PDB file of C-alpha atoms in Angstrom:
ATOM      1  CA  UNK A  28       9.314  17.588  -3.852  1.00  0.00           C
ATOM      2  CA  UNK A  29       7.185  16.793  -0.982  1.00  0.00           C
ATOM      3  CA  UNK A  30       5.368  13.614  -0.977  1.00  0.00           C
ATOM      4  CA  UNK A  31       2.152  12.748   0.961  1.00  0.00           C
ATOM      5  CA  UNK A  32       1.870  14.623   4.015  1.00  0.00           C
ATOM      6  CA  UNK A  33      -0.291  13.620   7.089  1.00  0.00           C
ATOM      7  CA  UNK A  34      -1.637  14.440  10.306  1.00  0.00           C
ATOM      8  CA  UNK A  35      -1.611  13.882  13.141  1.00  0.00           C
ATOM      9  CA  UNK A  36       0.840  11.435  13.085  1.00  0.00           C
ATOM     10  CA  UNK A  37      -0.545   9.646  16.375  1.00  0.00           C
ATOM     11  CA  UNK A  38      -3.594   9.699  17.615  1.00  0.00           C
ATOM     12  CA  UNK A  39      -5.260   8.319  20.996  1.00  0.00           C
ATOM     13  CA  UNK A  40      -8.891   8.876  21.795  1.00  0.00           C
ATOM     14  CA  UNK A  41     -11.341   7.565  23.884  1.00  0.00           C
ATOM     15  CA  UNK A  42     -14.496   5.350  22.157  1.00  0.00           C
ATOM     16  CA  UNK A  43     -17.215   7.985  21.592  1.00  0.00           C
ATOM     17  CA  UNK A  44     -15.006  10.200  20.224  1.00  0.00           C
ATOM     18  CA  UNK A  45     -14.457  11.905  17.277  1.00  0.00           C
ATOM     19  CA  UNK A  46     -11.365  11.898  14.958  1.00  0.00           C
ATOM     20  CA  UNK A  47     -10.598  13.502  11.970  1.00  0.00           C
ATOM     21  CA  UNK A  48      -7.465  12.207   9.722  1.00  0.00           C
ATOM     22  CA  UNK A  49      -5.890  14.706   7.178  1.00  0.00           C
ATOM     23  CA  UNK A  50      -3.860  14.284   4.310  1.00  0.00           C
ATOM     24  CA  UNK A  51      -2.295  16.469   1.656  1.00  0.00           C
ATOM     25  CA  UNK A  52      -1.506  15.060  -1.879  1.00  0.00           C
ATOM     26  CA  UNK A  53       1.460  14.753  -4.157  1.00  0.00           C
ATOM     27  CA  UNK A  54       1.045  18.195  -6.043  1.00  0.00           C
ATOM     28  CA  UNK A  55      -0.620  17.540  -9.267  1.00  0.00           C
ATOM     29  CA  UNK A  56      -1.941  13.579  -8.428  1.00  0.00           C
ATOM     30  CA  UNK A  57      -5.405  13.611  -9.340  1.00  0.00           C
ATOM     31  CA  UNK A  58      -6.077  10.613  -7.363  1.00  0.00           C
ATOM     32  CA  UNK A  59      -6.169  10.308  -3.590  1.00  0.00           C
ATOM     33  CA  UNK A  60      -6.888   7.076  -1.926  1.00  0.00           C
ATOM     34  CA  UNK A  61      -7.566   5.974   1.876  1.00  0.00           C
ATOM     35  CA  UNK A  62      -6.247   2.922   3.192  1.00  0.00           C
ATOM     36  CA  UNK A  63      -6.665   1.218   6.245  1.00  0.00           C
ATOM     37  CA  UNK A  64      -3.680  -1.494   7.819  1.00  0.00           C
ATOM     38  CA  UNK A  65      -4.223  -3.905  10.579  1.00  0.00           C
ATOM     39  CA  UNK A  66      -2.345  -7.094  11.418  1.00  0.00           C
ATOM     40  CA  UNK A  67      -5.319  -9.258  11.047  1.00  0.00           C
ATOM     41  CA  UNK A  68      -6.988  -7.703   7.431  1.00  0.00           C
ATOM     42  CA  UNK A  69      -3.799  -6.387   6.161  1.00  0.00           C
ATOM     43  CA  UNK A  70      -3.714  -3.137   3.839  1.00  0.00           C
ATOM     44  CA  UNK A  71      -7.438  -2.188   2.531  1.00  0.00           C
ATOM     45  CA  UNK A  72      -8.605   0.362   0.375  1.00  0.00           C
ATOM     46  CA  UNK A  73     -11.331   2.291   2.114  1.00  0.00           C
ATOM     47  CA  UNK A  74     -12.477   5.051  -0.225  1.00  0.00           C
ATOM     48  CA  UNK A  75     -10.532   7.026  -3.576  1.00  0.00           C
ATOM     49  CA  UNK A  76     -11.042  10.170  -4.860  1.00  0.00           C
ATOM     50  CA  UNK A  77     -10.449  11.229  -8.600  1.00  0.00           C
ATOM     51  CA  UNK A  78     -10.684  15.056  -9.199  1.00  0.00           C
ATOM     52  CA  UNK A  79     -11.725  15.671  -5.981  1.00  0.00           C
ATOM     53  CA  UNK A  80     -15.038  13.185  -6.438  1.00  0.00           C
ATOM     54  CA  UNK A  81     -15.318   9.977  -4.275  1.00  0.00           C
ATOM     55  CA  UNK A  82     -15.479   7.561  -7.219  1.00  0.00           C
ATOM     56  CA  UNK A  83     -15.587   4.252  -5.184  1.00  0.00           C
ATOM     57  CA  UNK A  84     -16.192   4.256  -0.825  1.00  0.00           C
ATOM     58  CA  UNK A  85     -17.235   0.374  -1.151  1.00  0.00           C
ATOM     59  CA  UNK A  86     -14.221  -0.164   1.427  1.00  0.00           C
ATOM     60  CA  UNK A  87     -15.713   2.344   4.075  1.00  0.00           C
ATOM     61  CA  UNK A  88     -16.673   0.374   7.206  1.00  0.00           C
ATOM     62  CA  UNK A  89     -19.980   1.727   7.731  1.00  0.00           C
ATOM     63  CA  UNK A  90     -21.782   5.119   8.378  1.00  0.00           C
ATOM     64  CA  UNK A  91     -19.331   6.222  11.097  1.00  0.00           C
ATOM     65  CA  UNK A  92     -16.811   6.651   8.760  1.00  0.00           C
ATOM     66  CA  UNK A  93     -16.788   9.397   6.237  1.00  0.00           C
ATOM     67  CA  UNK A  94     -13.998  10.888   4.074  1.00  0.00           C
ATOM     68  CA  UNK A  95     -14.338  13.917   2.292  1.00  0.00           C
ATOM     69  CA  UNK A  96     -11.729  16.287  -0.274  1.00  0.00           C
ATOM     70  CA  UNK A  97     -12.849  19.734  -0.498  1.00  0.00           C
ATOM     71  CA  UNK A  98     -10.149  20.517  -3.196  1.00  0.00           C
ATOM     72  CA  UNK A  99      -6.872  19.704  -4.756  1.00  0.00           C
ATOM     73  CA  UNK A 100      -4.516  19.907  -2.111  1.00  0.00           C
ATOM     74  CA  UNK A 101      -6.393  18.481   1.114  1.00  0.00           C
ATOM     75  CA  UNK A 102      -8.940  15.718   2.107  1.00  0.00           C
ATOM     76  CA  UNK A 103     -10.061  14.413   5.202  1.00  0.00           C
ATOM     77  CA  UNK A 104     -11.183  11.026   6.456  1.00  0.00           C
ATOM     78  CA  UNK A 105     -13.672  11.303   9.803  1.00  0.00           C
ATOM     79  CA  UNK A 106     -14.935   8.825  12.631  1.00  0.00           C
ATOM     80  CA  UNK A 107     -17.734   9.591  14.282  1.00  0.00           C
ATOM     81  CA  UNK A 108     -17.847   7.913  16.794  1.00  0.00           C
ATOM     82  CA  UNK A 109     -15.171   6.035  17.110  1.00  0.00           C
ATOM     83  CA  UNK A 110     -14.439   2.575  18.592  1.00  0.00           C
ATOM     84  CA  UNK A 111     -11.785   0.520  19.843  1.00  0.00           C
ATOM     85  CA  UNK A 112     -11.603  -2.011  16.905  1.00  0.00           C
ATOM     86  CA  UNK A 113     -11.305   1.049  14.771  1.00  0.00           C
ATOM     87  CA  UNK A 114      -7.393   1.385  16.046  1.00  0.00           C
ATOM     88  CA  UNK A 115      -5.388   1.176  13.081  1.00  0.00           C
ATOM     89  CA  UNK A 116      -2.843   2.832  10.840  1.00  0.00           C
ATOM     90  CA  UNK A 117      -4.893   4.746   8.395  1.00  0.00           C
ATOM     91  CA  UNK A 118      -2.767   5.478   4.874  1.00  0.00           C
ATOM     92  CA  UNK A 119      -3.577   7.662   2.791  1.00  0.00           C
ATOM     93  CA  UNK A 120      -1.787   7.595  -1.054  1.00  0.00           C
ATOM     94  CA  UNK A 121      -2.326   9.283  -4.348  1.00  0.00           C
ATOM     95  CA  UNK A 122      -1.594   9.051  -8.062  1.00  0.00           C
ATOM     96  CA  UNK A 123      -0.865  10.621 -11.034  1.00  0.00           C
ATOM     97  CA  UNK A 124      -1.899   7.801 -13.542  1.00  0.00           C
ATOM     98  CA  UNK A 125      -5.077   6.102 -11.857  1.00  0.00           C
ATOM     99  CA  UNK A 126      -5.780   3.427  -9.654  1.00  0.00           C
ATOM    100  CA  UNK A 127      -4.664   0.925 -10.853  1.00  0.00           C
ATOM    101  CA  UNK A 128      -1.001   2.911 -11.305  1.00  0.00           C
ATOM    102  CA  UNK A 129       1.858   3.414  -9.331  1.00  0.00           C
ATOM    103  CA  UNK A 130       0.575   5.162  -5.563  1.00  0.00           C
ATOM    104  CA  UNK A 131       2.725   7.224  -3.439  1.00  0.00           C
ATOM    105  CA  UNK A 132       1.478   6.681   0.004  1.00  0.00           C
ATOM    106  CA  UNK A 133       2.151   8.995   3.158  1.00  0.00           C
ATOM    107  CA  UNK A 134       3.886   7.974   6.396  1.00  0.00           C
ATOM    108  CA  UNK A 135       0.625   7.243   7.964  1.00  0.00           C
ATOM    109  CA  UNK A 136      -0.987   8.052  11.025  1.00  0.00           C
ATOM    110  CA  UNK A 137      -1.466   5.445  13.648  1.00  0.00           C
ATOM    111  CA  UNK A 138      -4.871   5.410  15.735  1.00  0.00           C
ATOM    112  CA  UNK A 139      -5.483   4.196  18.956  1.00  0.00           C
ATOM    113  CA  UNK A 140      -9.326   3.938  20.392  1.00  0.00           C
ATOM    114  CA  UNK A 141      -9.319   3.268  24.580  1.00  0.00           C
TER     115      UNK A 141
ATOM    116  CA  UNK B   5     -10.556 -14.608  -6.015  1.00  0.00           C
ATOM    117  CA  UNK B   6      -8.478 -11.612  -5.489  1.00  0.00           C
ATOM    118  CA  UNK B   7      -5.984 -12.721  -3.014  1.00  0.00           C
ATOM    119  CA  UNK B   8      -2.369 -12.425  -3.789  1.00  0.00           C
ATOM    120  CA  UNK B   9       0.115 -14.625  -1.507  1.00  0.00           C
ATOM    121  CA  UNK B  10       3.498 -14.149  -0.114  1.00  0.00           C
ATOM    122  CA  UNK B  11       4.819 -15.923   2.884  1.00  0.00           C
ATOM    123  CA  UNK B  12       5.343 -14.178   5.912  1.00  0.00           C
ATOM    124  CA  UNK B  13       9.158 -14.318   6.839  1.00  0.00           C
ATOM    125  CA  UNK B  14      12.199 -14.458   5.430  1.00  0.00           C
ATOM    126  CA  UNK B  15      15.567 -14.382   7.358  1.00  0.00           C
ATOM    127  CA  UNK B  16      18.980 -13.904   5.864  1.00  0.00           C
ATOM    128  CA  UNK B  17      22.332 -13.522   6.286  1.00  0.00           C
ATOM    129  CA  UNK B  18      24.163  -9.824   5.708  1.00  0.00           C
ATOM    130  CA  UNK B  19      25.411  -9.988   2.052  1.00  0.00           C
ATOM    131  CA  UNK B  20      23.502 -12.525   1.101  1.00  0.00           C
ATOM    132  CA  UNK B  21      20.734 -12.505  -1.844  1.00  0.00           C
ATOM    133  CA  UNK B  22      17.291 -12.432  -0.892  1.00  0.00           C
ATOM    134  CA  UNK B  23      14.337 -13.945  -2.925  1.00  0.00           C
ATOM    135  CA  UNK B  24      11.160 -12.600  -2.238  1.00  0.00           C
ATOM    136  CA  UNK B  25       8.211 -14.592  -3.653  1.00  0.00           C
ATOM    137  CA  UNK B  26       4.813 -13.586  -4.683  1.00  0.00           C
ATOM    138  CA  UNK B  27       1.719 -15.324  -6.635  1.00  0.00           C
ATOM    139  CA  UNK B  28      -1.338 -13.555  -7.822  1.00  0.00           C
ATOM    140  CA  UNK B  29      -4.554 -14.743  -9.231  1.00  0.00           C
ATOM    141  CA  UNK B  30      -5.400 -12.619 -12.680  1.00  0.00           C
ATOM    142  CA  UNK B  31      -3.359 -13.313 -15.669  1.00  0.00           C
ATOM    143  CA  UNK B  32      -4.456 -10.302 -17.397  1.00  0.00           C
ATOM    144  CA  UNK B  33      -2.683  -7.985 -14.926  1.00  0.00           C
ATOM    145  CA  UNK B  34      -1.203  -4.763 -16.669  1.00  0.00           C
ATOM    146  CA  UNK B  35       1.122  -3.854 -14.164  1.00  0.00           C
ATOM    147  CA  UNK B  36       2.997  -5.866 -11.067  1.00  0.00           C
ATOM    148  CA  UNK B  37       4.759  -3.683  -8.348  1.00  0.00           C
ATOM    149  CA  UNK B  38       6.604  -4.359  -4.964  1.00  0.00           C
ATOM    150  CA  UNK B  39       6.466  -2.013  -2.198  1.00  0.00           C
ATOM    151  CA  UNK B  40       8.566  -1.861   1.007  1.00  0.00           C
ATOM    152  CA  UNK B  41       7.522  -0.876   4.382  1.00  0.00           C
ATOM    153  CA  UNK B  42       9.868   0.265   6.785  1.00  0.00           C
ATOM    154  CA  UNK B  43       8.677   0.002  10.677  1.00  0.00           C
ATOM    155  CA  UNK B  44       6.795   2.890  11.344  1.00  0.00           C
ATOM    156  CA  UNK B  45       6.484   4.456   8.137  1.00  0.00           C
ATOM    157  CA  UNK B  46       4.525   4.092   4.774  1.00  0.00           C
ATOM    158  CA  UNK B  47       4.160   1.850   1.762  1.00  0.00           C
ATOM    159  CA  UNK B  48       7.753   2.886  -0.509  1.00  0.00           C
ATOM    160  CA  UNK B  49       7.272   2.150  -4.615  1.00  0.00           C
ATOM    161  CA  UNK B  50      10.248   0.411  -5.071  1.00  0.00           C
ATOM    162  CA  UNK B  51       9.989  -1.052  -8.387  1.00  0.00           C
ATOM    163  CA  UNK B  52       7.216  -2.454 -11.129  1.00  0.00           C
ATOM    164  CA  UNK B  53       7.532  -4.724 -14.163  1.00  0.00           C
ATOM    165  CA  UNK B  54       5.012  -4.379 -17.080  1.00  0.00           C
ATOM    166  CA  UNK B  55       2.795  -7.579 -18.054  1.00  0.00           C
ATOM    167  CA  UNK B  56       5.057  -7.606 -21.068  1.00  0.00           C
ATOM    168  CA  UNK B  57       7.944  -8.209 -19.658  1.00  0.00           C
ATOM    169  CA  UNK B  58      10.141 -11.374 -18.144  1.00  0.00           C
ATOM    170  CA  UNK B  59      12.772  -9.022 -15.783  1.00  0.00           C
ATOM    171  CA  UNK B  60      13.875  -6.449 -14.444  1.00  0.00           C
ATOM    172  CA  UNK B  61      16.982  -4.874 -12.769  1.00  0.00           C
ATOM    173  CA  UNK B  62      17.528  -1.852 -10.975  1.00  0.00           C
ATOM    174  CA  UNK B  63      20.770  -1.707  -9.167  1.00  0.00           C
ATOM    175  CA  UNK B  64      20.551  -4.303  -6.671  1.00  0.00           C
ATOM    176  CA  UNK B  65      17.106  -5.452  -7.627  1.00  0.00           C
ATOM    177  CA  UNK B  66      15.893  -7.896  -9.866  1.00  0.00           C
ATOM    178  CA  UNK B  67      12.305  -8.554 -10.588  1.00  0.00           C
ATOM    179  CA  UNK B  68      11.381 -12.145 -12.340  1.00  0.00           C
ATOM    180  CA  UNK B  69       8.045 -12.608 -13.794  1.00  0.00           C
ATOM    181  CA  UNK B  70       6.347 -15.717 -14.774  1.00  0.00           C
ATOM    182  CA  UNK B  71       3.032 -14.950 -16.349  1.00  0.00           C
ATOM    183  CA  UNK B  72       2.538 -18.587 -17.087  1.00  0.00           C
ATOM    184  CA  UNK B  73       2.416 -19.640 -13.961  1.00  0.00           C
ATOM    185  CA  UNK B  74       1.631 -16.002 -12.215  1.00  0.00           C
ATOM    186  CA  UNK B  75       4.223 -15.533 -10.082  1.00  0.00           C
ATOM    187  CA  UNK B  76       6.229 -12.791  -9.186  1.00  0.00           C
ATOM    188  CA  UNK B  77       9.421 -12.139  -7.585  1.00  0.00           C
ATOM    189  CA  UNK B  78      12.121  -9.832  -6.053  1.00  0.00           C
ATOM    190  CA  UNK B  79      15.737 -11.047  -5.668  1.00  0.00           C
ATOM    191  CA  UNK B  80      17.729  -8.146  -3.491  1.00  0.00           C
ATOM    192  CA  UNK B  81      21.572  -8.704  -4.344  1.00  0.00           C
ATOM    193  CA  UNK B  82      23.993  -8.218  -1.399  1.00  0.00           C
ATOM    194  CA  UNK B  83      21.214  -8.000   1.560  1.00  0.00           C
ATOM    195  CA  UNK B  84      21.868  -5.192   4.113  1.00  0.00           C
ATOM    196  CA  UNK B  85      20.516  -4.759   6.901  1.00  0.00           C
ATOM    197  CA  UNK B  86      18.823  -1.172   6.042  1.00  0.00           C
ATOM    198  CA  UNK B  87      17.111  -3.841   3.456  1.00  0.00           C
ATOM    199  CA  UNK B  88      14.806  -5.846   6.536  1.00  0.00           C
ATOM    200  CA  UNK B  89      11.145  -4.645   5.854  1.00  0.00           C
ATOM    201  CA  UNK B  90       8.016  -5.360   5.045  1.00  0.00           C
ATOM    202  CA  UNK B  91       7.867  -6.310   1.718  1.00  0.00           C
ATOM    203  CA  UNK B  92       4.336  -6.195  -0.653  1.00  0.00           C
ATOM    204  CA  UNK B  93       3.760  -7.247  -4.198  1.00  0.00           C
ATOM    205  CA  UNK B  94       0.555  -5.796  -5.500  1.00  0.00           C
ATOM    206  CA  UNK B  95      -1.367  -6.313  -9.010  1.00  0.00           C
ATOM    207  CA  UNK B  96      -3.472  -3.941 -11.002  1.00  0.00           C
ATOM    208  CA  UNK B  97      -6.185  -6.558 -11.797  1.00  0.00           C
ATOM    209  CA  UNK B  98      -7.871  -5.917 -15.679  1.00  0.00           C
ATOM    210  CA  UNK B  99     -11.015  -3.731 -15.536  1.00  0.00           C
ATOM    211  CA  UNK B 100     -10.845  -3.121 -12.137  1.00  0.00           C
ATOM    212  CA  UNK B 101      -9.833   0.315 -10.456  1.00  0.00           C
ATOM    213  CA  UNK B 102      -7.764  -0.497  -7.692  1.00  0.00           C
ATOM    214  CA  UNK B 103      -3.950  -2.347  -6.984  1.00  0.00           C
ATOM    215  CA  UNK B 104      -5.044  -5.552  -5.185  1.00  0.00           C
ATOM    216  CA  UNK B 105      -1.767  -6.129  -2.219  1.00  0.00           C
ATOM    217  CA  UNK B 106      -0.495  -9.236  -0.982  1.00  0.00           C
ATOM    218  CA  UNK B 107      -0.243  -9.834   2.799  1.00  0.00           C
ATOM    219  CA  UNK B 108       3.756  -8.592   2.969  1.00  0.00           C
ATOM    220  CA  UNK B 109       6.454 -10.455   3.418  1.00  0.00           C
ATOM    221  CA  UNK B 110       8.858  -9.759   6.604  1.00  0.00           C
ATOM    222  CA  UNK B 111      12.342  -9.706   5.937  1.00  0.00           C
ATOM    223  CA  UNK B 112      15.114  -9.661   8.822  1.00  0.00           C
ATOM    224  CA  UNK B 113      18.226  -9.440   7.538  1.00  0.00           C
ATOM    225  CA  UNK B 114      21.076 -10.303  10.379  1.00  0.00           C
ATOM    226  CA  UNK B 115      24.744  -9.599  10.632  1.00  0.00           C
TER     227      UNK B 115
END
């Protein structure tokens, strides 16, 4: 089976600019989470989804950053604009159980704001 | 608080065990899990231990927990060097929706 799957893998852009992240779930995981990884704050959890509803974004940065999940099988995470302390690898995960339950995460995708 | 601790290196020799240590803050955590991160890749489940429990082994992994004094940890028998990672404990806190992660732990394994 194929596990989380996202793109782009890499991604450089210049501050101003906007970026969209995309990720596609573990067939069947009802549960889709966003994580964000940097050396100096670690792994945090940004936003999850359950059924497709954000149930808890109190890990989103601020208004530039918006994630949404249109349906089953596909959710995005945007940055409008973007800045350079936003560089980052940017996880996404998801689960069959729940949050607090085993999370499969993808390979990432690794952001770079000039 | 919700921090969960780990030191930050570890460096051992090829076939040697490793002992990975971790110590979280809520007693009433349901489930314990470590993760490994490989460079340039994502967070792998490797194992978990229920809150019931004192160990577990999986092939060359053994997880030890110590409810008591909460503290967790992950002995890798026979260290290879496809074993040096990142590795991450992480708790699933009571009544709260989300696995809190410690900061990772970097193990080099050398020949």
């Amino acid at each position: 089976d194929a596990g989380v799957i996202q793109s782009p893998r890499h991604e450089v852009t210049e501050m101003g600019q906007e970026v969209t992240l995309r990720c596609k779930p573990i067939s069947g995981h009802d549960y889709l989470f966003w994580y964000r990884q940097t050396m100096m704050r670690g792994l945090e959890l940004l936003i999850y989804f359950n059924n497709n509803v954000p149930i808890d974004d109190s890990g989103m940065p601020e208004d530039r950053f918006s994630a949404k999940m249109p349906n089953a099988s596909f959710s995005t995470l945007k940055i409008q604009p973007s800045e350079p302390r936003d560089s980052a690898v940017y996880f996404c995960a998801s689960s069959l159980r729940g949050p607090s339950y085993e999370q499969y995460f993808g390979p990432g995708t690794r952001l770079t704001v000039t | 608080g919700e921090d969960v601790e780990q030191s930050l290196f570890l460096s051992v020799r090829e076939g040697d065990s490793s002992v990975i240590n971790c110590t979280y803050t809520d007693s009433s955590s349901t489930y314990l899990y470590w993760y490994k991160q490989e460079p340039g890749a994502g967070l792998q489940l490797l194992t978990y231990i229920f809150s019931n429990m004192d160990m577990k082994q999986d092939q060359r992994l053994t997880v030890l927990l110590n409810k008591k004094d909460k503290h967790l940890s992950l002995r890798i028998a026979d260290t290879q060097t496809g074993d040096s990672a990142i590795y991450f404990c992480a708790e699933s806190p009571y009544n709260t929706d989300k696995l809190i992660f410690g900061t990772g732990t970097r193990l080099q394994v050398f020949p």
